[in-house]
Tab-separated table of N, CA and C in Angstrom:
chain	number	residue	atom	x	y	z
A	1	MET	N	-8.792	6.308	-15.225
A	1	MET	CA	-10.476	7.193	-13.438
A	1	MET	C	-9.509	7.393	-12.299
A	2	LYS	N	-9.289	8.783	-12.522
A	2	LYS	CA	-8.335	9.700	-11.627
A	2	LYS	C	-9.153	9.238	-9.824
A	3	LYS	N	-10.626	9.010	-9.900
A	3	LYS	CA	-10.222	9.220	-8.078
A	3	LYS	C	-9.800	7.654	-7.672
A	4	TYR	N	-9.604	6.581	-8.146
A	4	TYR	CA	-9.177	5.494	-7.794
A	4	TYR	C	-7.150	6.079	-8.160
A	5	GLN	N	-6.552	6.824	-8.551
A	5	GLN	CA	-5.467	6.262	-8.995
A	5	GLN	C	-4.928	6.645	-7.525
A	6	LEU	N	-4.037	5.329	-7.332
A	6	LEU	CA	-2.396	5.165	-7.039
A	6	LEU	C	-1.287	5.284	-7.253
A	7	GLY	N	-0.320	5.935	-6.372
A	7	GLY	CA	1.819	5.943	-6.805
A	7	GLY	C	1.454	4.538	-6.765
A	8	GLU	N	3.089	3.957	-7.051
A	8	GLU	CA	3.740	3.250	-7.102
A	8	GLU	C	3.741	3.059	-5.232
A	9	PHE	N	4.371	3.740	-4.783
A	9	PHE	CA	4.830	3.375	-3.175
A	9	PHE	C	2.788	3.388	-2.483
A	10	GLU	N	2.296	4.460	-3.138
A	10	GLU	CA	0.727	4.925	-1.418
A	10	GLU	C	0.821	2.496	-2.472
A	11	GLU	N	0.678	2.130	-3.198
A	11	GLU	CA	-0.422	0.700	-3.860
A	11	GLU	C	0.521	-0.087	-3.278
A	12	TYR	N	1.981	0.075	-2.351
A	12	TYR	CA	2.148	-1.231	-2.015
A	12	TYR	C	1.810	-1.318	-0.293
A	13	VAL	N	1.922	0.563	-0.229
A	13	VAL	CA	1.553	0.482	2.278
A	13	VAL	C	-0.020	-0.245	1.868
A	14	LEU	N	-0.576	0.482	1.074
A	14	LEU	CA	-2.462	-0.447	0.912
A	14	LEU	C	-1.687	-0.950	0.722
A	15	LEU	N	-1.152	-2.061	-0.227
A	15	LEU	CA	-0.893	-3.586	0.077
A	15	LEU	C	-1.092	-4.680	1.274
A	16	MET	N	-0.074	-3.708	2.267
A	16	MET	CA	1.257	-3.872	3.517
A	16	MET	C	-0.435	-3.549	4.601
A	17	VAL	N	-0.838	-2.753	4.614
A	17	VAL	CA	-2.333	-2.228	5.422
A	17	VAL	C	-3.822	-3.232	4.932
A	18	GLY	N	-3.454	-4.185	3.993
A	18	GLY	CA	-4.350	-5.149	3.199
A	18	GLY	C	-4.000	-6.644	3.784
A	19	VAL	N	-2.896	-6.720	4.121
A	19	VAL	CA	-1.804	-7.932	4.665
A	19	VAL	C	-1.721	-8.597	5.904
A	20	LEU	N	-1.166	-7.382	6.802
A	20	LEU	CA	-0.936	-6.392	8.236
A	20	LEU	C	-2.033	-6.550	8.519
A	21	TYR	N	-3.767	-6.819	7.793
A	21	TYR	CA	-4.750	-6.842	8.807
A	21	TYR	C	-4.671	-6.690	10.766
A	22	GLY	N	-5.432	-6.020	10.884
A	22	GLY	CA	-5.318	-6.062	12.226
A	22	GLY	C	-4.464	-5.546	13.219
A	23	GLU	N	-3.104	-5.755	12.329
A	23	GLU	CA	-1.409	-5.488	13.049
A	23	GLU	C	-0.915	-4.390	12.179
A	24	ALA	N	-1.724	-3.284	11.205
A	24	ALA	CA	-0.973	-2.814	9.984
A	24	ALA	C	-0.794	-1.172	11.280
A	25	TYR	N	-0.426	-0.873	11.142
A	25	TYR	CA	0.182	0.279	11.871
A	25	TYR	C	2.284	0.534	11.328
A	26	GLY	N	2.757	2.032	11.576
A	26	GLY	CA	2.815	2.533	11.276
A	26	GLY	C	4.935	1.851	10.909
A	27	VAL	N	4.709	1.389	11.710
A	27	VAL	CA	6.125	1.300	12.199
A	27	VAL	C	6.076	-0.630	11.815
A	28	SER	N	5.395	-1.094	11.613
A	28	SER	CA	4.764	-2.843	11.007
A	28	SER	C	4.712	-2.587	9.765
A	29	ILE	N	3.925	-1.416	9.451
A	29	ILE	CA	3.581	-1.653	6.971
A	29	ILE	C	5.303	-0.444	7.172
A	30	LYS	N	6.388	-0.458	8.044
A	30	LYS	CA	7.525	-0.106	7.018
A	30	LYS	C	8.739	-0.791	7.364
A	31	GLU	N	8.719	-2.154	8.324
A	31	GLU	CA	9.780	-3.486	8.637
A	31	GLU	C	9.318	-4.296	7.587
A	32	GLU	N	7.654	-4.551	7.429
A	32	GLU	CA	6.814	-5.408	6.414
A	32	GLU	C	7.597	-5.002	5.111
A	33	ILE	N	6.983	-4.001	4.021
A	33	ILE	CA	7.683	-3.052	3.187
A	33	ILE	C	8.827	-3.460	3.005
A	34	GLU	N	10.072	-2.530	4.072
A	34	GLU	CA	11.108	-3.209	3.770
A	34	GLU	C	12.087	-4.097	3.803
A	35	LYS	N	11.054	-5.607	4.203
A	35	LYS	CA	11.991	-6.676	4.674
A	35	LYS	C	10.666	-7.733	3.294
A	36	ARG	N	10.026	-7.462	2.727
A	36	ARG	CA	9.368	-7.928	1.009
A	36	ARG	C	9.954	-7.473	0.183
A	37	LEU	N	9.903	-6.166	-0.156
A	37	LEU	CA	10.275	-5.143	-1.348
A	37	LEU	C	11.998	-4.623	-1.890
A	38	LYS	N	12.370	-4.701	-0.166
A	38	LYS	CA	13.772	-4.902	-0.532
A	38	LYS	C	13.747	-3.545	-0.380
A	39	ARG	N	13.813	-2.716	0.107
A	39	ARG	CA	13.552	-0.927	0.008
A	39	ARG	C	12.999	-0.312	1.232
A	40	LYS	N	14.500	0.519	1.042
A	40	LYS	CA	14.532	1.355	2.609
A	40	LYS	C	13.107	2.703	2.533
A	41	VAL	N	12.381	3.039	3.900
A	41	VAL	CA	11.829	3.436	3.611
A	41	VAL	C	11.720	4.301	4.673
A	42	SER	N	11.112	6.241	4.324
A	42	SER	CA	11.895	6.531	5.680
A	42	SER	C	10.024	6.928	6.038
A	43	ILE	N	10.537	6.898	8.011
A	43	ILE	CA	9.120	7.006	8.227
A	43	ILE	C	8.387	8.467	7.712
A	44	GLY	N	8.422	9.254	7.860
A	44	GLY	CA	8.583	10.927	7.473
A	44	GLY	C	7.045	10.404	5.920
A	45	ALA	N	7.376	9.490	4.478
A	45	ALA	CA	7.141	9.062	3.431
A	45	ALA	C	6.064	8.218	3.513
A	46	LEU	N	6.122	7.558	5.076
A	46	LEU	CA	5.208	6.253	4.904
A	46	LEU	C	3.939	7.281	5.779
A	47	GLN	N	4.326	8.638	6.596
A	47	GLN	CA	2.940	8.817	7.299
A	47	GLN	C	2.274	9.688	5.902
A	48	SER	N	3.349	10.835	5.775
A	48	SER	CA	2.378	10.590	4.762
A	48	SER	C	1.507	10.434	3.459
A	49	ALA	N	2.294	9.634	3.340
A	49	ALA	CA	1.164	8.438	2.408
A	49	ALA	C	0.038	8.262	3.124
A	50	LEU	N	0.081	7.921	4.513
A	50	LEU	CA	-1.395	7.466	5.048
A	50	LEU	C	-1.966	8.847	5.152
A	51	ARG	N	-1.887	9.068	5.475
A	51	ARG	CA	-1.996	10.554	5.923
A	51	ARG	C	-3.356	11.077	4.226
A	52	ARG	N	-2.090	11.531	3.450
A	52	ARG	CA	-2.879	11.095	1.363
A	52	ARG	C	-3.900	10.565	1.658
A	53	MET	N	-4.037	9.448	1.677
A	53	MET	CA	-4.616	7.766	1.808
A	53	MET	C	-6.337	8.248	2.565
A	54	GLU	N	-5.348	8.682	3.974
A	54	GLU	CA	-6.638	8.517	4.568
A	54	GLU	C	-7.699	9.875	3.998
A	55	GLU	N	-7.339	10.971	3.732
A	55	GLU	CA	-7.927	11.313	3.205
A	55	GLU	C	-8.722	11.623	1.589
A	56	LYS	N	-8.302	10.960	0.834
A	56	LYS	CA	-9.059	10.049	0.113
A	56	LYS	C	-10.279	9.322	0.027
A	57	GLY	N	-9.812	8.614	1.549
A	57	GLY	CA	-10.660	7.782	2.224
A	57	GLY	C	-10.383	6.002	1.361
A	58	PHE	N	-8.936	5.927	1.384
A	58	PHE	CA	-8.368	4.970	0.839
A	58	PHE	C	-8.783	3.864	2.063
A	59	ILE	N	-8.498	4.042	3.499
A	59	ILE	CA	-8.011	3.902	4.570
A	59	ILE	C	-8.667	4.445	5.687
A	60	ILE	N	-8.284	3.993	6.489
A	60	ILE	CA	-9.387	4.766	8.032
A	60	ILE	C	-7.927	4.320	9.495
A	61	SER	N	-7.960	5.098	10.357
A	61	SER	CA	-7.552	4.626	11.099
A	61	SER	C	-8.014	4.448	12.891
A	62	GLU	N	-7.490	4.237	13.666
A	62	GLU	CA	-7.933	4.370	14.822
A	62	GLU	C	-7.063	4.021	15.445
A	63	LEU	N	-7.110	4.260	16.798
A	63	LEU	CA	-6.193	4.415	18.409
A	63	LEU	C	-6.679	2.793	18.364
A	64	GLY	N	-5.383	2.646	19.102
A	64	GLY	CA	-4.964	1.439	19.954
A	64	GLY	C	-5.024	1.951	21.422
A	65	GLU	N	-5.001	1.137	22.272
A	65	GLU	CA	-5.066	0.982	23.876
A	65	GLU	C	-3.670	1.515	24.061
A	66	THR	N	-3.544	2.486	24.397
A	66	THR	CA	-2.206	2.667	26.286
A	66	THR	C	-0.646	1.570	26.009
A	67	THR	N	0.487	1.744	26.214
A	67	THR	CA	0.462	0.825	26.400
A	67	THR	C	2.073	1.059	27.926
A	68	LYS	N	2.500	0.414	28.710
A	68	LYS	CA	3.258	0.466	29.510
A	68	LYS	C	5.074	0.454	28.508
A	69	ALA	N	4.625	0.035	27.521
A	69	ALA	CA	6.098	-0.252	26.993
A	69	ALA	C	6.172	1.181	26.145
A	70	ARG	N	4.934	1.410	25.298
A	70	ARG	CA	5.286	2.955	24.477
A	70	ARG	C	5.514	4.051	24.948
A	71	GLY	N	5.781	4.062	26.925
A	71	GLY	CA	5.168	5.030	27.729
A	71	GLY	C	4.264	5.231	27.324
A	72	GLY	N	3.125	4.702	27.649
A	72	GLY	CA	1.551	5.415	26.691
A	72	GLY	C	0.831	6.233	26.205
A	73	LYS	N	2.114	6.012	25.068
A	73	LYS	CA	1.627	6.104	23.479
A	73	LYS	C	0.303	5.058	23.064
A	74	ARG	N	0.044	5.911	22.529
A	74	ARG	CA	-1.556	4.705	20.762
A	74	ARG	C	-0.511	4.577	19.714
A	75	LYS	N	-0.900	3.495	19.935
A	75	LYS	CA	-0.462	3.420	18.248
A	75	LYS	C	-2.018	3.065	17.231
A	76	ARG	N	-1.326	4.193	16.539
A	76	ARG	CA	-2.745	4.165	15.274
A	76	ARG	C	-2.340	3.040	14.326
A	77	TYR	N	-3.555	3.075	14.498
A	77	TYR	CA	-3.917	1.026	13.118
A	77	TYR	C	-4.482	1.890	12.362
A	78	PHE	N	-4.596	1.141	11.162
A	78	PHE	CA	-4.961	0.904	9.537
A	78	PHE	C	-5.818	0.413	9.250
A	79	LYS	N	-6.949	0.246	8.401
A	79	LYS	CA	-7.971	-0.689	7.754
A	79	LYS	C	-8.664	0.160	6.607
A	80	ILE	N	-7.985	-1.128	5.651
A	80	ILE	CA	-8.977	-1.059	3.848
A	80	ILE	C	-9.921	0.352	3.820
A	81	THR	N	-10.648	0.467	3.065
A	81	THR	CA	-12.094	0.931	3.240
A	81	THR	C	-12.893	0.676	1.484
A	82	ALA	N	-13.911	0.055	1.946
A	82	ALA	CA	-14.336	-0.379	0.507
A	82	ALA	C	-13.816	0.191	-0.856
A	83	LEU	N	-13.440	2.186	-0.888
A	83	LEU	CA	-13.381	2.962	-2.437
A	83	LEU	C	-11.907	2.563	-1.966
A	84	GLY	N	-10.781	2.258	-0.552
A	84	GLY	CA	-9.045	1.608	-1.227
A	84	GLY	C	-9.609	0.315	-1.353
A	85	LYS	N	-10.319	-1.091	-1.110
A	85	LYS	CA	-10.699	-1.971	-2.453
A	85	LYS	C	-10.734	-1.449	-3.443
A	86	LYS	N	-11.557	-0.814	-4.103
A	86	LYS	CA	-11.874	-0.001	-4.998
A	86	LYS	C	-10.355	0.372	-6.872
A	87	ALA	N	-10.081	0.964	-5.445
A	87	ALA	CA	-8.837	1.797	-5.886
A	87	ALA	C	-7.392	0.172	-5.599
A	88	LEU	N	-7.343	-0.727	-5.417
A	88	LEU	CA	-6.172	-1.444	-5.061
A	88	LEU	C	-6.904	-2.237	-7.012
A	89	ASP	N	-8.324	-2.946	-6.824
A	89	ASP	CA	-9.129	-3.119	-8.166
A	89	ASP	C	-8.495	-2.565	-9.303
A	90	TYR	N	-9.056	-1.960	-9.058
A	90	TYR	CA	-8.945	-0.698	-9.992
A	90	TYR	C	-7.733	-0.881	-10.921
A	91	ASN	N	-5.976	-0.847	-10.402
A	91	ASN	CA	-5.064	-0.514	-9.789
A	91	ASN	C	-4.462	-2.009	-10.703
A	92	MET	N	-4.098	-3.013	-9.809
A	92	MET	CA	-4.965	-4.567	-10.639
A	92	MET	C	-4.780	-5.277	-12.590
A	93	GLU	N	-6.595	-4.760	-12.586
A	93	GLU	CA	-7.387	-4.665	-13.524
A	93	GLU	C	-6.172	-3.953	-14.373
A	94	THR	N	-5.893	-2.324	-14.047
A	94	THR	CA	-5.128	-1.774	-15.787
A	94	THR	C	-3.875	-2.362	-15.670
A	95	ARG	N	-3.025	-2.753	-15.323
A	95	ARG	CA	-1.592	-3.900	-15.146
A	95	ARG	C	-1.720	-4.265	-16.311
A	96	MET	N	-2.948	-5.561	-15.770
A	96	MET	CA	-3.268	-6.943	-15.936
A	96	MET	C	-3.878	-6.704	-17.420
A	97	SER	N	-4.375	-6.214	-17.489
A	97	SER	CA	-4.983	-5.478	-19.142
A	97	SER	C	-4.053	-5.006	-20.261
A	98	LEU	N	-3.043	-3.770	-19.112
A	98	LEU	CA	-2.353	-3.615	-20.987
A	98	LEU	C	-0.875	-4.926	-20.777
A	99	TYR	N	-0.712	-5.445	-19.509
A	99	TYR	CA	-0.188	-6.547	-20.254
A	99	TYR	C	0.390	-7.124	-20.722
A	100	ASN	N	-1.631	-7.728	-20.097
A	100	ASN	CA	-2.408	-8.367	-21.560
A	100	ASN	C	-2.432	-8.322	-22.895
A	101	GLU	N	-1.701	-6.862	-23.130
A	101	GLU	CA	-1.299	-6.654	-24.511
A	101	GLU	C	-0.533	-6.708	-25.272
A	102	ILE	N	0.830	-7.120	-24.497
A	102	ILE	CA	1.957	-6.657	-24.428
A	102	ILE	C	2.041	-7.858	-26.389
A	103	GLN	N	2.018	-7.699	-27.287
A	103	GLN	CA	2.646	-8.743	-28.200
A	103	GLN	C	3.745	-10.538	-27.549
A	104	ASP	N	3.524	-11.197	-28.157
A	104	ASP	CA	4.332	-12.321	-27.800
A	104	ASP	C	5.583	-11.901	-28.629
A	105	VAL	N	5.568	-11.628	-29.216
A	105	VAL	CA	6.892	-11.163	-30.222
A	105	VAL	C	7.892	-9.754	-29.373
A	106	ALA	N	7.530	-9.215	-28.322
A	106	ALA	CA	7.421	-8.122	-28.228
A	106	ALA	C	8.756	-8.269	-26.935
A	107	LEU	N	7.646	-10.082	-26.206
A	107	LEU	CA	8.891	-10.559	-24.844
A	107	LEU	C	9.878	-11.726	-25.348
A	108	GLN	N	10.488	-11.337	-26.758
A	108	GLN	CA	10.921	-12.526	-27.293
A	108	GLN	C	12.521	-12.130	-27.458
A	109	PHE	N	13.321	-11.810	-26.382
A	109	PHE	CA	14.502	-11.171	-26.301
A	109	PHE	C	15.625	-12.031	-27.358
A	110	LYS	N	16.890	-11.328	-27.448
A	110	LYS	CA	17.669	-11.973	-27.998
A	110	LYS	C	18.907	-11.398	-26.781
A	111	LEU	N	19.727	-12.962	-26.540
A	111	LEU	CA	20.660	-12.210	-26.047
A	111	LEU	C	22.444	-11.770	-26.406
A	112	CYS	N	22.419	-10.552	-25.653
A	112	CYS	CA	24.223	-10.688	-27.050
A	112	CYS	C	24.959	-11.128	-26.252
């Protein structure tokens, strides 16, 4: 179903928003993806993905309090919506359904 479709990177970002619940903002999401997945992430690509997912209704954002450490700039925190949870569920179910259909013989490899 197209309305739940997520790209690979979007799925990782959405998962990290859930993992970091309450502390999911741009830099923390970027750092967590890089640490856990050993994958470099540009802040521009991350911001684009977050905007796209917010437009699709998968996440919502709100501004945090101002801090002196950030020169008065506020962090934008993200949370998964019910639709975002459905998108994650749909992706997981689709992957598991396909994986479970792989015949055992297809997973028997010969060493060369």
